Every structure is written in structure tokens, then in C-alpha cells.
Coordinates of N, CA, C and O in Angstrom, one line a residue:
M1011 N 0.7 4.2 -7.1 CA 1.9 3.9 -7.8 C 2.8 2.8 -7.0 O 3.1 3.1 -5.6
G1012 N 3.3 2.0 -7.6 CA 3.9 0.9 -7.0 C 5.4 1.2 -7.1 O 5.9 2.0 -7.6
I1013 N 6.3 0.2 -6.4 CA 7.5 0.3 -6.4 C 8.2 0.3 -7.9 O 9.2 1.1 -8.4
G1014 N 7.6 -0.5 -8.6 CA 8.1 -0.9 -10.1 C 8.1 0.5 -10.8 O 8.8 0.7 -11.5
T1015 N 6.7 0.8 -10.9 CA 6.3 2.2 -11.5 C 7.3 3.4 -11.2 O 7.8 4.1 -12.0
S1016 N 7.8 3.4 -10.0 CA 8.3 4.4 -9.4 C 9.8 4.3 -9.9 O 10.5 5.5 -10.4
I1017 N 10.2 3.2 -10.0 CA 11.7 2.9 -10.3 C 11.8 3.1 -12.0 O 13.0 3.7 -12.5
F1018 N 10.6 2.7 -12.9 CA 10.6 2.8 -14.1 C 10.6 4.4 -14.6 O 11.6 4.9 -15.3
L1019 N 9.7 5.4 -13.6 CA 9.8 6.6 -14.0 C 11.3 7.1 -13.6 O 11.6 8.3 -14.5
L1020 N 11.8 7.0 -12.6 CA 13.1 7.5 -12.4 C 14.0 6.9 -13.4 O 14.9 8.1 -13.8
A1021 N 14.0 5.9 -13.9 CA 15.1 5.5 -15.0 C 14.7 6.2 -16.3 O 15.8 6.8 -16.7
V1022 N 13.6 6.4 -16.6 CA 13.2 7.1 -18.0 C 13.4 8.5 -17.8 O 14.3 9.1 -18.6
G1023 N 13.2 9.2 -16.6 CA 13.7 10.5 -16.3 C 15.3 10.6 -16.3 O 15.8 11.7 -16.9
A1024 N 15.9 9.8 -15.8 CA 17.5 9.8 -16.1 C 17.7 9.8 -17.3 O 18.9 10.5 -17.7
I1025 N 17.5 8.7 -18.0 CA 17.7 8.7 -19.4 C 17.6 9.8 -20.2 O 18.3 10.6 -20.9
L1026 N 16.2 10.6 -20.0 CA 16.1 11.8 -20.9 C 17.0 13.2 -20.2 O 17.2 13.9 -21.2
T1027 N 17.1 13.0 -18.9 CA 18.0 14.4 -18.4 C 19.4 14.1 -19.0 O 20.1 14.9 -19.6
F1028 N 20.2 12.9 -18.5 CA 21.4 12.8 -18.7 C 22.0 12.0 -19.8 O 23.0 12.3 -20.2
A1029 N 21.3 11.1 -20.4 CA 22.0 10.3 -21.6 C 21.4 10.9 -22.9 O 21.9 10.1 -23.9
L1030 N 20.5 11.4 -23.4 CA 20.1 12.0 -24.4 C 20.0 13.3 -24.8 O 19.8 14.4 -24.0
N1031 N 20.7 13.5 -26.0 CA 21.1 15.0 -26.4 C 20.3 15.0 -27.8 O 20.9 15.3 -28.9
A1032 N 18.8 15.2 -27.5 CA 18.0 15.5 -28.6 C 17.1 16.6 -28.2 O 17.1 16.8 -27.2
S1033 N 16.6 17.3 -29.2 CA 15.6 18.4 -29.1 C 14.4 18.2 -30.0 O 14.5 17.8 -31.0
L1034 N 13.3 18.3 -29.3 CA 12.1 18.3 -29.8 C 11.5 19.8 -30.1 O 12.1 20.6 -29.3
G1035 N 10.7 20.1 -31.1 CA 10.3 21.5 -31.2 C 9.5 21.9 -29.8 O 8.4 21.6 -29.7
G1036 N 10.0 22.9 -29.3 CA 9.3 23.2 -28.2 C 9.2 22.7 -26.7 O 8.5 23.2 -25.8
V1037 N 9.9 21.5 -26.6 CA 9.8 20.6 -25.6 C 11.3 20.4 -24.9 O 12.1 20.0 -25.8
N1038 N 11.8 20.9 -23.9 CA 12.9 20.7 -23.2 C 12.8 19.3 -22.6 O 12.2 19.0 -21.6
L1039 N 13.7 18.3 -23.2 CA 13.5 16.8 -22.7 C 14.4 16.9 -21.3 O 14.0 16.0 -20.6
D1040 N 15.3 17.9 -21.1 CA 15.9 17.8 -19.7 C 14.9 18.2 -18.5 O 14.8 17.3 -17.4
V1041 N 13.9 19.1 -18.7 CA 13.0 19.4 -17.9 C 11.9 18.2 -17.6 O 11.5 17.8 -16.6
V1042 N 11.5 17.5 -18.8 CA 10.6 16.4 -18.7 C 11.4 15.3 -17.9 O 10.4 14.7 -17.2
G1043 N 12.6 15.0 -18.0 CA 13.4 14.0 -17.4 C 13.3 14.5 -15.9 O 13.0 13.5 -15.2
W1044 N 13.6 15.5 -15.5 CA 13.4 16.0 -14.1 C 12.4 15.8 -13.7 O 12.0 15.5 -12.3
I1045 N 11.2 16.3 -14.1 CA 9.7 16.1 -13.8 C 9.5 14.3 -13.6 O 8.6 14.1 -12.5
L1046 N 10.0 13.9 -14.5 CA 9.7 12.1 -14.4 C 10.6 11.6 -13.2 O 10.0 10.8 -12.4
M1047 N 11.8 12.2 -13.0 CA 12.2 11.5 -11.8 C 11.8 12.2 -10.4 O 11.7 11.3 -9.4
A1048 N 11.4 13.2 -10.5 CA 10.5 13.8 -9.4 C 9.5 13.1 -9.0 O 9.0 12.5 -7.8
A1049 N 8.7 12.6 -9.9 CA 7.4 11.9 -9.8 C 7.6 10.6 -9.3 O 6.9 10.0 -8.4
G1050 N 8.7 10.0 -10.2 CA 9.0 8.7 -9.5 C 9.5 8.6 -8.0 O 9.4 7.8 -7.1
A1051 N 10.4 9.5 -7.5 CA 10.9 9.6 -6.2 C 9.7 9.9 -5.1 O 9.6 9.1 -4.0
L1052 N 8.7 10.9 -5.8 CA 7.5 11.1 -4.9 C 6.8 9.7 -4.7 O 6.3 9.5 -3.5
G1053 N 6.5 8.9 -5.8 CA 5.8 7.8 -5.7 C 6.6 6.7 -4.9 O 6.0 6.0 -4.2
L1054 N 7.7 6.5 -4.8 CA 8.6 5.7 -4.1 C 8.5 6.0 -2.7 O 8.2 5.3 -2.1
I1055 N 8.4 7.3 -2.2 CA 8.3 7.7 -1.0 C 6.9 7.4 -0.3 O 6.8 6.9 0.6
M1056 N 6.1 7.7 -1.2 CA 4.8 7.5 -0.8 C 4.5 6.1 -0.7 O 3.5 5.5 0.2
T1057 N 4.8 5.3 -1.6 CA 4.5 3.8 -1.6 C 5.2 3.4 -0.5 O 4.6 2.2 0.2
T1058 N 6.4 3.8 0.0 CA 7.2 3.0 1.1 C 6.5 3.6 2.3 O 6.2 2.6 3.2
L1059 N 5.9 4.8 2.9 CA 5.2 5.1 3.7 C 3.9 4.3 3.9 O 3.5 3.7 4.8
V1060 N 3.2 4.1 2.8 CA 1.9 3.3 2.8 C 2.1 1.9 3.2 O 1.7 1.3 3.9
W1061 N 3.3 1.2 2.6 CA 3.5 -0.3 2.9 C 4.2 -0.3 4.2 O 4.1 -1.3 4.8
G1062 N 4.9 0.6 4.6 CA 5.8 0.7 6.0 C 4.5 0.7 7.2 O 4.9 0.1 8.1
R1063 N 3.3 1.3 6.8 CA 2.5 1.2 8.0 C 1.6 0.1 8.3 O 0.8 -0.2 9.3
R1064 N 1.7 -0.7 7.1 CA 0.9 -2.1 7.6 C 1.6 -3.2 8.2 O 2.8 -3.4 8.1
R1065 N 1.0 -3.4 9.4 CA 1.5 -4.2 10.4 C 0.5 -5.6 10.5 O -0.8 -5.4 10.8
T1066 N 1.2 -6.4 11.0 CA 0.2 -7.9 11.2 C 0.6 -8.0 12.5 O 1.7 -8.2 12.9
V1067 N -0.4 -8.2 13.5 CA -0.6 -8.4 14.9 C -0.9 -10.0 15.0 O -1.8 -10.5 14.7
V1068 N 0.1 -10.7 15.3 CA -0.1 -12.3 15.5 C -0.1 -12.5 17.2 O 1.1 -12.3 17.9
T1069 N -1.0 -13.1 17.8 CA -0.8 -13.5 19.1 C -1.0 -15.1 19.4 O -1.7 -15.7 18.6
D1070 N -0.6 -15.5 20.5 CA -0.6 -16.9 20.8 C -1.8 -17.2 21.4 O -2.0 -18.2 22.1
E1071 N -2.4 -16.5 22.0 CA -3.8 -16.3 23.0 C -4.8 -17.0 22.3 O -5.1 -16.8 21.2
P1072 N -5.5 -17.9 23.0 CA -6.5 -18.5 22.3 C -7.8 -17.6 22.2 O -7.9 -16.8 22.9
V1073 N -8.6 -18.0 21.4 CA -9.8 -17.2 21.0 C -10.8 -17.5 22.0 O -11.0 -18.6 22.4
Q1074 N -11.3 -16.5 22.5 CA -12.4 -16.8 23.5 C -14.1 -16.9 22.9 O -14.4 -15.9 22.0
Y1075 N -14.7 -17.7 22.9 CA -15.9 -17.9 22.4 C -17.0 -17.6 23.3 O -16.9 -17.7 24.5
R1076 N -18.0 -17.1 22.6 CA -19.2 -16.5 23.3 C -19.9 -17.9 23.8 O -20.3 -18.8 23.2
R1077 N -20.4 -17.8 24.9 CA -20.9 -18.8 25.8 C -22.6 -18.5 25.5 O -23.2 -17.6 25.8
V1078 N -23.3 -19.6 25.0 CA -24.7 -19.4 24.8 C -25.3 -20.4 25.8 O -25.1 -21.7 25.9
E1079 N -26.1 -20.0 26.5 CA -27.0 -20.7 27.7 C -28.2 -21.1 27.4 O -29.0 -20.2 26.6
E1080 N -28.8 -22.1 27.5 CA -30.2 -22.7 27.2 C -31.0 -22.6 28.2 O -30.8 -23.0 29.3
R1081 N -32.1 -22.0 27.8 CA -33.2 -21.6 29.0 C -34.2 -22.8 29.2 O -34.5 -22.9 27.8
R1082 N -34.4 -23.2 30.0 CA -35.2 -24.5 30.3 C -36.7 -24.1 30.6 O -37.7 -25.0 30.7
D1083 N -36.8 -22.9 31.3 CA -38.1 -22.3 31.8 C -39.1 -22.0 30.5 O -40.4 -21.6 30.8
V1084 N -38.4 -21.7 29.5 CA -39.1 -21.3 28.3 C -39.6 -22.4 27.2 O -38.5 -22.9 26.8
T1085 N -40.7 -22.5 26.7 CA -40.9 -23.8 25.7 C -40.3 -23.0 24.3 O -40.4 -22.1 24.1
P1086 N -39.5 -23.9 23.6 CA -38.9 -23.5 22.4 C -40.2 -23.3 21.3 O -41.3 -23.9 21.5
P1087 N -39.9 -22.3 20.3 CA -41.2 -22.0 19.3 C -41.2 -23.4 18.2 O -40.3 -24.1 18.3
L1088 N -42.5 -23.6 18.1 CA -42.6 -24.8 17.2 C -42.3 -24.4 15.8 O -42.0 -23.7 14.8

């Protein structure tokens, strides 16, 4: 889940919990809103942890190339 999806879930959950006064038969919208906000917060935390661990290492040291030596005592294959 990305940052955008997490923020969207938080916003929808807050709207269902705090701004909406409607009732559906057998469904408590306040509980659904709290669940969506919890899922959004958990997704935001997990996304931050995953993206926070990615590190790029840049060095100014030159790359060492492998040295290949040519043997002169063996004839090359035809």
C-alpha cells in the first residue's frame, strides 16, 4: 500500500466516523470508519518503514577491473 492509498483510507475513515450521520441496516458506519483509519495508519507506517530502509551508496572510488593475462606458451584453439 502506498502513501496515497493510506492517506485516502485515513480521509474516508474520518469522513465516515466524524462527518456522516447516516445509518445503514446492520452496519455501524462509525466502526467502519475507525477500521479504515486504522488500516490507513498501519499502511502509512509500513510504507514509511519500507521506504526508509532503502539507501543508496555512492562512492568516488574507481572501479577495479579484472586483469586478464595472455599466455604465450599455449597455442590458441583454431
